[in-house]
Short mmCIF file of C-alpha atoms and ligand atoms in Angstrom, two decimals:
data_model
loop_
_atom_site.label_atom_id
_atom_site.label_comp_id
_atom_site.label_asym_id
_atom_site.label_seq_id
_atom_site.Cartn_x
_atom_site.Cartn_y
_atom_site.Cartn_z
CA MET A 1 2.15 2.60 23.79
CA LYS A 2 0.23 -0.46 25.01
CA ARG A 3 -2.41 -2.42 23.10
CA ARG A 4 -5.29 -0.67 24.88
CA ASP A 5 -3.82 2.75 24.05
CA PHE A 6 -3.40 1.67 20.44
CA ILE A 7 -7.08 0.71 20.22
CA ASN A 8 -8.12 3.98 21.89
CA HIS A 9 -5.97 5.89 19.42
CA ILE A 10 -7.39 4.31 16.32
CA GLY A 11 -10.86 3.74 17.77
CA ALA A 12 -11.70 7.40 17.07
CA SER A 13 -12.29 6.43 13.48
CA THR A 14 -15.83 5.63 12.45
CA LEU A 15 -16.05 5.25 8.70
CA SER A 16 -12.65 3.64 8.52
CA LEU A 17 -11.77 0.04 9.03
CA ALA A 18 -13.92 -2.55 10.62
CA VAL A 19 -10.57 -4.27 10.27
CA LEU A 20 -8.97 -2.04 12.83
CA HIS A 21 -11.64 -2.65 15.40
CA GLU A 22 -11.14 -6.35 14.84
CA THR A 23 -7.37 -6.25 14.86
CA PHE A 24 -6.95 -7.14 18.48
CA ALA A 25 -10.49 -8.27 19.22
CA HIS A 26 -9.74 -11.68 17.72
CA ASP A 27 -7.48 -12.59 20.61
CA ASP A 28 -10.20 -14.53 22.42
CA HIS A 29 -11.81 -16.09 19.35
CA ASP A 30 -11.68 -19.60 18.07
CA ASP A 31 -10.14 -19.86 14.57
CA ASP A 32 -13.11 -21.99 13.39
CA ASP A 33 -15.50 -19.21 14.44
CA ASP A 34 -13.44 -16.73 12.44
CA ASP A 35 -13.56 -18.96 9.35
CA ARG A 36 -17.35 -19.38 9.67
CA VAL A 37 -17.79 -15.60 9.87
CA LYS A 38 -15.49 -15.02 6.87
CA ASN A 39 -17.28 -17.61 4.72
CA ALA A 40 -20.83 -16.68 5.70
CA PRO A 41 -23.03 -15.86 2.69
CA ILE A 42 -23.59 -12.15 2.13
CA THR A 43 -26.92 -10.66 1.15
CA ILE A 44 -26.43 -7.63 -1.03
CA PRO A 45 -29.12 -5.11 0.00
CA THR A 46 -32.07 -4.66 -2.38
CA ASN A 47 -33.77 -1.67 -0.82
CA THR A 48 -31.18 1.12 -0.88
CA GLY A 49 -32.93 3.20 -3.54
CA VAL A 50 -29.57 3.72 -5.21
CA SER A 51 -28.73 2.83 -8.79
CA GLY A 52 -25.88 3.63 -11.16
CA ARG A 53 -22.97 2.21 -13.13
CA VAL A 54 -19.52 2.43 -11.57
CA ILE A 55 -16.29 1.25 -13.17
CA VAL A 56 -13.39 0.65 -10.81
CA VAL A 57 -9.96 0.62 -12.47
CA GLY A 58 -7.22 -1.29 -10.64
CA GLY A 59 -7.69 -4.33 -8.44
CA GLY A 60 -5.18 -3.42 -5.73
CA MET A 61 -5.74 -2.36 -2.14
CA ALA A 62 -7.85 0.69 -3.00
CA GLY A 63 -9.79 -0.50 -6.05
CA THR A 64 -10.76 -3.93 -4.71
CA THR A 65 -12.07 -2.41 -1.47
CA ALA A 66 -14.10 0.12 -3.44
CA ALA A 67 -15.64 -2.51 -5.73
CA LYS A 68 -16.66 -4.68 -2.75
CA TYR A 69 -18.13 -1.86 -0.67
CA LEU A 70 -20.00 -0.30 -3.61
CA ARG A 71 -22.07 -3.50 -3.74
CA LEU A 72 -22.20 -4.03 0.02
CA TRP A 73 -23.39 -0.50 0.79
CA GLY A 74 -24.92 0.50 -2.55
CA GLY A 75 -27.00 -2.63 -3.15
CA VAL A 76 -28.01 -4.75 -6.12
CA ASP A 77 -28.79 -1.83 -8.42
CA VAL A 78 -25.27 -0.43 -8.30
CA ASP A 79 -23.64 -2.08 -11.28
CA VAL A 80 -19.93 -2.47 -10.51
CA THR A 81 -17.24 -3.54 -12.97
CA LEU A 82 -13.64 -3.97 -11.82
CA VAL A 83 -11.02 -3.65 -14.56
CA GLU A 84 -7.66 -5.21 -13.69
CA PRO A 85 -5.13 -6.70 -16.15
CA ASN A 86 -3.71 -9.33 -13.79
CA ALA A 87 -5.56 -12.49 -12.73
CA VAL A 88 -4.09 -12.28 -9.22
CA TYR A 89 -2.79 -9.57 -6.92
CA TYR A 90 0.56 -9.88 -5.15
CA SER A 91 0.44 -7.92 -1.92
CA ASN A 92 3.26 -5.43 -1.42
CA ILE A 93 2.50 -5.61 2.27
CA PHE A 94 4.58 -8.47 3.70
CA SER A 95 6.56 -8.74 0.44
CA ASN A 96 9.74 -7.76 2.35
CA MET A 97 9.28 -10.98 4.31
CA VAL A 98 9.22 -12.95 1.05
CA LEU A 99 12.70 -11.58 0.30
CA THR A 100 14.05 -13.25 3.42
CA GLY A 101 11.98 -16.45 3.29
CA GLU A 102 9.61 -15.62 6.17
CA ARG A 103 6.68 -15.85 3.74
CA THR A 104 6.20 -17.34 0.28
CA LEU A 105 4.87 -15.38 -2.67
CA SER A 106 1.80 -17.64 -2.73
CA GLN A 107 1.02 -16.62 0.87
CA ILE A 108 0.68 -13.01 -0.26
CA THR A 109 -1.28 -13.78 -3.45
CA PHE A 110 -4.97 -12.87 -3.64
CA ASN A 111 -7.62 -13.36 -6.34
CA TYR A 112 -10.95 -11.80 -7.28
CA ASN A 113 -13.16 -14.93 -7.01
CA THR A 114 -14.95 -13.83 -3.83
CA LEU A 115 -15.55 -10.37 -5.23
CA ILE A 116 -17.45 -11.97 -8.09
CA SER A 117 -19.20 -14.84 -6.27
CA LYS A 118 -20.06 -13.14 -2.98
CA TYR A 119 -20.60 -9.52 -3.98
CA GLY A 120 -21.65 -9.74 -7.63
CA VAL A 121 -18.86 -7.52 -8.95
CA LYS A 122 -18.22 -7.94 -12.69
CA LEU A 123 -14.56 -8.45 -13.61
CA GLU A 124 -12.77 -7.46 -16.81
CA THR A 125 -9.27 -8.94 -16.89
CA SER A 126 -7.88 -6.15 -19.01
CA ALA A 127 -6.26 -2.72 -18.74
CA VAL A 128 -7.95 0.63 -19.32
CA THR A 129 -6.17 2.43 -22.16
CA ASN A 130 -8.26 5.56 -22.55
CA ILE A 131 -10.84 7.59 -20.63
CA ASP A 132 -13.47 9.73 -22.37
CA PRO A 133 -14.85 12.03 -19.65
CA ILE A 134 -17.37 13.67 -22.00
CA GLY A 135 -18.85 10.42 -23.35
CA LYS A 136 -18.33 8.90 -19.86
CA ASN A 137 -16.77 5.70 -21.13
CA VAL A 138 -13.43 3.89 -21.13
CA GLN A 139 -11.60 1.79 -23.66
CA LEU A 140 -10.01 -1.48 -22.59
CA ASP A 141 -7.05 -3.19 -24.22
CA ASN A 142 -9.31 -6.17 -25.01
CA GLY A 143 -11.20 -3.90 -27.43
CA LYS A 144 -14.28 -3.30 -25.27
CA THR A 145 -15.78 0.09 -24.43
CA LEU A 146 -17.54 0.40 -21.07
CA ALA A 147 -19.88 3.22 -20.05
CA TYR A 148 -20.04 4.68 -16.55
CA ASP A 149 -21.96 7.17 -14.46
CA ARG A 150 -18.97 7.49 -12.13
CA ILE A 151 -15.53 5.96 -12.39
CA ILE A 152 -12.97 5.21 -9.66
CA LEU A 153 -9.31 5.09 -10.72
CA ALA A 154 -6.91 3.20 -8.46
CA PRO A 155 -3.92 2.38 -10.68
CA GLY A 156 -1.26 2.74 -7.97
CA ILE A 157 2.17 4.05 -8.97
CA ASP A 158 4.72 4.12 -11.75
CA PHE A 159 8.39 5.06 -11.72
CA ASP A 160 10.83 7.47 -13.34
CA PRO A 161 13.74 5.73 -15.10
CA LEU A 162 16.91 5.23 -13.03
CA PRO A 163 20.17 6.88 -14.21
CA LEU A 164 21.70 3.52 -15.15
CA SER A 165 24.77 2.65 -17.21
CA GLY A 166 26.31 -0.72 -18.06
CA THR A 167 25.38 -3.68 -20.21
CA ALA A 168 21.71 -4.47 -20.70
CA ASP A 169 22.09 -7.69 -18.67
CA ASN A 170 23.73 -5.89 -15.75
CA GLN A 171 21.13 -3.10 -15.84
CA ALA A 172 18.39 -5.74 -15.73
CA ASN A 173 19.88 -6.96 -12.43
CA ILE A 174 19.16 -3.62 -10.73
CA LEU A 175 15.74 -4.29 -9.19
CA HIS A 176 13.30 -2.23 -7.14
CA ALA A 177 10.86 -4.98 -6.05
CA TRP A 178 8.54 -2.12 -5.07
CA LYS A 179 5.64 -3.76 -6.92
CA ALA A 180 5.43 -7.28 -5.57
CA GLY A 181 5.68 -10.17 -8.02
CA ALA A 182 8.47 -11.32 -10.33
CA GLN A 183 10.94 -8.73 -9.02
CA THR A 184 10.33 -9.92 -5.45
CA THR A 185 11.37 -13.44 -6.41
CA ALA A 186 14.39 -12.17 -8.37
CA LEU A 187 15.60 -9.90 -5.54
CA LYS A 188 15.18 -12.76 -3.08
CA ALA A 189 17.56 -14.87 -5.21
CA GLN A 190 20.11 -12.02 -5.27
CA ILE A 191 19.97 -11.68 -1.48
CA GLN A 192 20.32 -15.44 -1.02
CA SER A 193 23.45 -15.42 -3.20
CA MET A 194 25.19 -12.99 -0.79
CA THR A 195 27.94 -14.03 1.61
CA LYS A 196 28.92 -12.35 4.87
CA LYS A 197 31.55 -10.35 2.96
CA ASP A 198 28.98 -8.76 0.65
CA THR A 199 27.11 -5.47 0.73
CA PHE A 200 23.42 -4.83 -0.02
CA ILE A 201 22.73 -1.26 -1.14
CA MET A 202 19.23 0.14 -1.11
CA THR A 203 18.37 3.56 -2.51
CA ILE A 204 15.30 5.47 -1.30
CA PRO A 205 13.72 8.05 -3.63
CA PRO A 206 12.63 11.55 -2.62
CA LYS A 207 9.19 11.61 -0.99
CA PRO A 208 6.38 10.99 -1.68
CA PHE A 209 6.85 7.25 -2.07
CA ARG A 210 4.57 4.32 -1.25
CA CYS A 211 4.79 3.01 2.30
CA PRO A 212 6.95 5.55 4.16
CA PRO A 213 8.33 2.92 6.61
CA GLY A 214 8.75 0.29 3.84
CA PRO A 215 12.38 0.89 2.76
CA TYR A 216 13.66 1.09 6.35
CA GLU A 217 11.70 -2.09 7.13
CA ARG A 218 13.38 -3.79 4.16
CA ALA A 219 16.82 -2.74 5.39
CA CYS A 220 16.04 -4.29 8.79
CA VAL A 221 14.75 -7.63 7.50
CA VAL A 222 17.66 -7.97 5.04
CA ALA A 223 20.13 -7.14 7.83
CA ASP A 224 18.40 -9.68 10.08
CA TYR A 225 18.65 -12.33 7.36
CA LEU A 226 22.34 -11.63 6.69
CA LYS A 227 23.11 -11.71 10.42
CA ARG A 228 21.15 -14.90 11.16
CA VAL A 229 21.70 -16.93 7.99
CA LYS A 230 25.01 -15.70 6.54
CA GLY A 231 26.76 -14.80 9.77
CA GLY A 232 27.20 -11.15 8.76
CA GLY A 233 27.17 -8.71 5.86
CA LYS A 234 26.57 -5.03 5.24
CA VAL A 235 23.47 -3.01 4.37
CA ILE A 236 23.90 0.58 3.14
CA ILE A 237 20.77 2.75 2.94
CA LEU A 238 21.16 5.68 0.54
CA ASP A 239 18.23 7.96 1.32
CA ALA A 240 17.55 10.91 -0.99
CA ASN A 241 15.56 12.47 1.87
CA SER A 242 17.08 14.45 4.72
CA GLY A 243 16.04 11.88 7.34
CA ILE A 244 14.04 8.74 8.13
CA GLN A 245 10.49 9.23 6.85
CA ALA A 246 8.53 7.10 9.35
CA GLN A 247 8.99 5.67 12.85
CA PRO A 248 12.26 7.64 13.24
CA THR A 249 12.81 6.54 16.84
CA ASN A 250 12.27 2.83 16.20
CA PHE A 251 14.39 2.75 13.04
CA THR A 252 17.21 4.85 14.52
CA ASN A 253 17.30 2.40 17.40
CA ALA A 254 17.31 -0.59 15.03
CA PHE A 255 20.11 0.87 12.86
CA ASN A 256 22.30 1.99 15.79
CA ASN A 257 21.74 -0.92 18.16
CA THR A 258 20.04 -4.04 16.77
CA TYR A 259 22.05 -3.81 13.52
CA LYS A 260 25.11 -1.91 14.75
CA GLY A 261 28.02 -2.70 12.41
CA ILE A 262 25.68 -4.03 9.71
CA ILE A 263 23.43 -1.12 8.66
CA THR A 264 24.83 2.22 7.58
CA TYR A 265 22.23 4.94 7.05
CA VAL A 266 23.17 7.83 4.72
CA PRO A 267 20.63 10.70 4.46
CA GLY A 268 20.74 13.29 1.69
CA ALA A 269 22.10 10.71 -0.78
CA THR A 270 20.48 11.91 -4.00
CA ILE A 271 21.51 9.54 -6.79
CA ASN A 272 23.56 10.90 -9.66
CA SER A 273 24.21 7.63 -11.49
CA ILE A 274 24.39 3.86 -11.05
CA ASP A 275 27.06 1.82 -12.84
CA ALA A 276 25.46 -1.61 -13.14
CA ASN A 277 28.73 -3.19 -14.38
CA THR A 278 30.71 -2.34 -11.25
CA GLY A 279 27.81 -2.15 -8.76
CA THR A 280 28.64 1.47 -7.93
CA VAL A 281 26.06 4.03 -6.84
CA ASN A 282 27.23 7.64 -7.21
CA THR A 283 25.37 10.05 -4.94
CA ALA A 284 25.55 13.55 -3.52
CA MET A 285 27.11 11.93 -0.41
CA GLY A 286 29.79 9.97 -2.27
CA SER A 287 30.14 6.68 -4.17
CA PHE A 288 29.16 3.32 -2.70
CA LYS A 289 29.83 -0.16 -4.04
CA GLY A 290 27.78 -3.30 -3.38
CA LYS A 291 27.06 -6.77 -4.66
CA VAL A 292 23.28 -6.28 -4.70
CA ILE A 293 21.85 -2.89 -5.68
CA ASN A 294 18.17 -2.51 -4.77
CA ALA A 295 17.32 0.86 -6.32
CA ILE A 296 13.83 2.20 -5.69
CA PRO A 297 13.09 4.81 -8.37
CA THR A 298 11.25 8.11 -7.94
CA HIS A 299 7.50 7.57 -7.90
CA LYS A 300 4.60 9.10 -9.79
CA ALA A 301 0.92 8.17 -10.22
CA GLY A 302 0.12 5.12 -12.36
CA SER A 303 0.55 5.93 -16.05
CA LEU A 304 -3.22 5.89 -16.63
CA ILE A 305 -3.32 9.16 -14.64
CA THR A 306 -0.26 10.87 -16.10
CA GLN A 307 -0.96 9.83 -19.70
CA SER A 308 -4.72 10.24 -19.77
CA GLY A 309 -4.46 13.59 -21.55
CA ILE A 310 -7.51 14.87 -19.67
CA GLY A 311 -5.70 16.80 -16.94
CA LEU A 312 -5.97 14.28 -14.10
CA ALA A 313 -2.29 14.71 -13.13
CA ASN A 314 -2.74 18.27 -11.91
CA THR A 315 -0.52 18.34 -8.81
CA GLY A 316 3.15 17.75 -7.93
CA GLY A 317 4.38 19.01 -11.29
CA GLY A 318 2.04 16.77 -13.28
CA ARG A 319 2.94 13.63 -11.32
CA TRP A 320 -0.13 13.06 -9.08
CA ALA A 321 -3.91 13.41 -9.21
CA GLY A 322 -5.48 16.20 -7.17
CA VAL A 323 -8.72 15.18 -5.42
CA ASN A 324 -11.38 16.61 -3.15
CA VAL A 325 -10.90 14.45 -0.05
CA LEU A 326 -14.61 14.62 0.82
CA SER A 327 -15.36 12.38 -2.17
CA TYR A 328 -11.98 11.68 -3.87
CA GLU A 329 -13.46 13.25 -7.02
CA SER A 330 -10.79 14.68 -9.29
CA THR A 331 -10.26 18.44 -8.93
CA ALA A 332 -9.87 18.53 -12.73
CA VAL A 333 -12.43 16.13 -14.22
CA PRO A 334 -16.00 15.58 -12.95
CA ASN A 335 -17.36 12.09 -12.20
CA VAL A 336 -13.81 10.68 -12.02
CA HIS A 337 -12.62 9.67 -8.54
CA ILE A 338 -9.00 8.74 -7.71
CA ILE A 339 -8.07 6.74 -4.61
CA GLY A 340 -4.97 5.04 -3.23
CA ASP A 341 -1.37 5.83 -4.07
CA ALA A 342 -2.19 7.65 -7.33
CA SER A 343 -3.99 10.52 -5.59
CA SER A 344 -2.28 13.46 -3.95
CA THR A 345 -3.45 14.09 -0.39
CA THR A 346 -1.87 14.81 2.99
CA GLN A 347 -2.27 11.11 3.85
CA PRO A 348 0.50 8.54 3.33
CA LYS A 349 0.65 6.26 0.31
CA ALA A 350 -0.18 3.01 2.06
CA GLY A 351 -2.47 0.01 1.69
CA HIS A 352 -4.27 0.48 4.98
CA ILE A 353 -5.24 4.07 4.21
CA ALA A 354 -6.05 3.11 0.59
CA ASN A 355 -8.69 0.80 2.07
CA ALA A 356 -10.04 3.68 4.22
CA GLU A 357 -10.00 6.15 1.29
CA ALA A 358 -11.98 3.63 -0.78
CA LYS A 359 -14.72 3.55 1.86
CA VAL A 360 -14.97 7.37 2.05
CA CYS A 361 -15.15 7.48 -1.75
CA VAL A 362 -17.82 4.75 -1.95
CA ASP A 363 -19.92 6.44 0.73
CA ALA A 364 -19.69 9.72 -1.22
CA ILE A 365 -20.63 8.11 -4.54
CA ILE A 366 -23.69 6.45 -2.99
CA LYS A 367 -24.77 9.79 -1.52
CA LEU A 368 -24.20 11.52 -4.87
CA PHE A 369 -26.33 8.87 -6.63
CA ARG A 370 -29.05 9.67 -4.08
CA GLY A 371 -28.70 13.39 -4.73
CA GLU A 372 -27.47 13.97 -1.18
CA THR A 373 -24.57 16.04 0.15
CA VAL A 374 -21.46 13.99 0.84
CA ASN A 375 -20.19 13.56 4.42
CA GLN A 376 -18.51 16.82 5.42
CA SER A 377 -16.35 15.35 8.21
CA PRO A 378 -14.72 12.11 7.03
CA ILE A 379 -12.19 10.29 9.19
CA THR A 380 -9.56 7.87 7.95
CA ASN A 381 -6.72 6.05 9.60
CA SER A 382 -3.51 4.28 8.79
CA SER A 383 -1.48 1.71 10.63
CA CYS A 384 1.76 0.20 9.51
CA PHE A 385 3.33 -2.76 11.22
CA THR A 386 7.03 -3.28 10.58
CA PRO A 387 9.01 -6.46 11.14
CA ILE A 388 12.32 -5.44 12.74
CA THR A 389 13.64 -8.98 13.22
CA LYS A 390 12.25 -12.42 12.39
CA THR A 391 10.22 -12.42 15.61
CA THR A 392 9.66 -8.77 16.56
CA ALA A 393 7.79 -5.86 15.01
CA SER A 394 7.03 -2.20 15.67
CA TRP A 395 4.17 -0.05 14.36
CA LEU A 396 2.88 3.42 13.67
CA SER A 397 -0.70 4.65 13.68
CA VAL A 398 -2.41 7.89 12.74
CA VAL A 399 -6.02 9.06 12.52
CA PHE A 400 -6.88 11.79 10.00
CA ARG A 401 -9.86 14.14 10.24
CA TYR A 402 -11.12 16.53 7.59
CA ASP A 403 -10.08 20.12 8.26
CA PRO A 404 -12.55 22.53 6.56
CA ALA A 405 -10.13 25.48 6.83
CA THR A 406 -7.51 23.83 4.63
CA ALA A 407 -9.80 21.32 2.89
CA THR A 408 -7.30 18.59 3.75
CA MET A 409 -7.11 15.55 6.01
CA LEU A 410 -5.03 16.44 9.07
CA PRO A 411 -3.65 14.15 11.79
CA ALA A 412 -5.97 14.15 14.81
CA GLY A 413 -5.28 13.73 18.51
CA LYS A 414 -1.70 12.73 19.21
CA GLY A 415 -0.78 12.82 15.52
CA VAL A 416 1.45 10.05 14.23
CA VAL A 417 2.11 7.62 17.07
CA GLU A 418 4.87 5.04 16.93
CA SER A 419 5.14 2.01 19.18
CA ASN A 420 7.47 1.99 22.11
CA GLY A 421 10.08 -0.21 20.42
CA ALA A 422 9.65 -3.60 18.78
CA SER A 423 8.26 -6.69 20.50
CA LYS A 424 7.07 -10.26 19.94
CA ASP A 425 3.51 -9.22 20.89
CA PHE A 426 3.54 -6.59 18.15
CA HIS A 427 4.79 -9.26 15.72
CA GLU A 428 1.76 -11.42 16.58
CA ASP A 429 -0.52 -8.39 16.24
CA MET A 430 1.05 -7.68 12.85
CA LEU A 431 0.04 -11.11 11.51
CA LYS A 432 -3.57 -10.58 12.66
CA TRP A 433 -3.63 -7.03 11.28
CA PHE A 434 -2.51 -8.29 7.85
CA ASP A 435 -5.09 -11.11 7.77
CA ASN A 436 -7.87 -8.71 8.72
CA LEU A 437 -6.85 -6.00 6.27
CA MET A 438 -6.54 -8.43 3.37
CA SER A 439 -9.78 -10.17 4.25
CA ASP A 440 -11.58 -6.81 4.49
CA THR A 441 -10.25 -6.06 1.00
CA PHE A 442 -10.43 -9.37 -0.88
CA ALA A 443 -12.87 -11.68 1.03
C1 LIG B 501 7.66 -3.40 0.34
C2 LIG B 501 6.35 -2.73 0.63
C3 LIG B 501 5.76 -2.88 1.89
C4 LIG B 501 4.56 -2.27 2.18
N1 LIG B 501 4.01 -2.43 3.43
C5 LIG B 501 2.87 -1.79 3.74
C6 LIG B 501 2.31 -1.90 5.06
O1 LIG B 501 2.85 -2.57 5.94
N2 LIG B 501 1.14 -1.26 5.31
C7 LIG B 501 0.50 -0.51 4.38
O2 LIG B 501 -0.56 0.04 4.68
N3 LIG B 501 1.02 -0.35 3.12
C8 LIG B 501 2.17 -0.98 2.79
N4 LIG B 501 2.69 -0.84 1.52
C9 LIG B 501 2.07 0.10 0.56
C10 LIG B 501 0.89 -0.52 -0.19
O3 LIG B 501 1.24 -1.72 -0.80
C11 LIG B 501 0.38 0.46 -1.26
O4 LIG B 501 0.26 1.73 -0.68
C12 LIG B 501 -0.98 0.00 -1.77
O5 LIG B 501 -0.83 -1.20 -2.47
C13 LIG B 501 -1.61 1.07 -2.65
O6 LIG B 501 -2.83 0.57 -3.14
P1 LIG B 501 -3.34 1.02 -4.58
O7 LIG B 501 -4.63 0.30 -4.78
O8 LIG B 501 -3.28 2.47 -4.74
O9 LIG B 501 -2.23 0.43 -5.59
P2 LIG B 501 -1.89 -1.10 -5.88
O10 LIG B 501 -2.18 -1.93 -4.70
O11 LIG B 501 -0.51 -1.10 -6.45
O12 LIG B 501 -2.91 -1.52 -7.02
C14 LIG B 501 -2.92 -0.91 -8.28
C15 LIG B 501 -3.59 -1.86 -9.27
O13 LIG B 501 -3.97 -1.13 -10.44
C16 LIG B 501 -3.76 -1.94 -11.57
N5 LIG B 501 -3.65 -1.07 -12.74
C17 LIG B 501 -2.68 -0.18 -13.04
N6 LIG B 501 -2.94 0.43 -14.22
C18 LIG B 501 -4.11 -0.08 -14.68
C19 LIG B 501 -4.90 0.16 -15.86
N7 LIG B 501 -4.53 1.04 -16.82
N8 LIG B 501 -6.05 -0.55 -16.02
C20 LIG B 501 -6.44 -1.45 -15.05
N9 LIG B 501 -5.73 -1.69 -13.92
C21 LIG B 501 -4.58 -1.01 -13.74
C22 LIG B 501 -2.48 -2.71 -11.22
O14 LIG B 501 -2.36 -3.90 -12.00
C23 LIG B 501 -2.68 -2.98 -9.72
O15 LIG B 501 -3.31 -4.24 -9.50
C24 LIG B 501 3.90 -1.48 1.18
C25 LIG B 501 4.49 -1.32 -0.07
C26 LIG B 501 5.70 -1.94 -0.35
C27 LIG B 501 6.30 -1.78 -1.72
#
């Protein structure tokens, strides 16, 4: 697929990203012009006729977008408080490139200053510990209680424990680095300590997991690093799923050709146990030994959802939050909306679509505050760019439309489209896509 086709494919989306429309449009622009546009003062509208108190929990891809757009679209009388325990956000997107030194952690670190100064969002640097849906308030771990008219929960994911054995020190060396931050830095050090005789083992949990192409992308960039910097090495992918979960053509090509002799892909490799002392992973497909074990555990919604005690985790065997995708309101608890990875929908768990979900949710909340019916035909989209080598990337893109018959978001048009291989042009596009997505979320 060429650039123009890509834009046509994703251009069907209306409510979704301004980001997407800008992704390639910046080609002809001067960087100074871009900076002036990004830094231009924003006037929050005063005449929307909308008022209400909204608490947004979680300052990641979904929550930050929601907080910003509640003010931008809702106006000055929508009182928005973002609750997030961390002072900064480390982007998972591009964190695989930190592992191999293509980016630094500081280059993928974002803060909430603009959200406060430009959009008038209030920030509580704290975690929500309890939700009272009857009293419509939340407790924070700094002792405060905050009242809401509507609340948006975007706490991301948590993990099941891994079946680990071995000393505590050796167990602590088994990292997932699937939430960017300290583990990203630690896994980077482990990869750097490898020689061309060593093996990197990565385990992929059963779906659903965040960023369907993410683990395969990681395998590629680690293989690229070992090949370029160490002169060789092995990468074994132990996938609990029956096959590659995203961009199957591009990744099969990368594993069989670009990284022939380096990457071994093993589907159906459900993990039975991991011996951290010997670096052995025992799976349904046999036992594998490596120097570095990067084990990504089985996912579930952020613990705020599963431990709330108010029935939010009502799908997937109590692991995920069911939502009405017209508004992202919980199917269990009124006035509580769940967006991003923690919700259970037919859409992927990804940052790009979390941004789009946030906008659908915000639009619905504003309409609900006005006493109007929410949009009955929302459209969202997702794109994922994937570095395959240091200089090339591939991508996938999908547009989702609401299907009234099933009350779900279904892929529209050509469905999930993957790029025709990896290229340097796509790598350049990837850098612009990231800057636009992060600026649409945090700036
Ligand atoms: C290696 C990797 C690569 C990826 N690449 C891509 C990509 O190329 N494209 C793409 O679209 N997606 C990608 N993703 C996926 C993307 O990062 C996630 O899907 C996205 O971050 C989900 O957004 P979220 O807001 O739901 O969760 P998060 O971004 O994880 O944010 C959750 C936030 O909630 C906060 N929180 C949790 N509990 C509480 C509480 N009780 N109180 C207050 N705050 C709380 C957390 O501190 C966190 O800041 C990638 C992921 C990984 C791991």
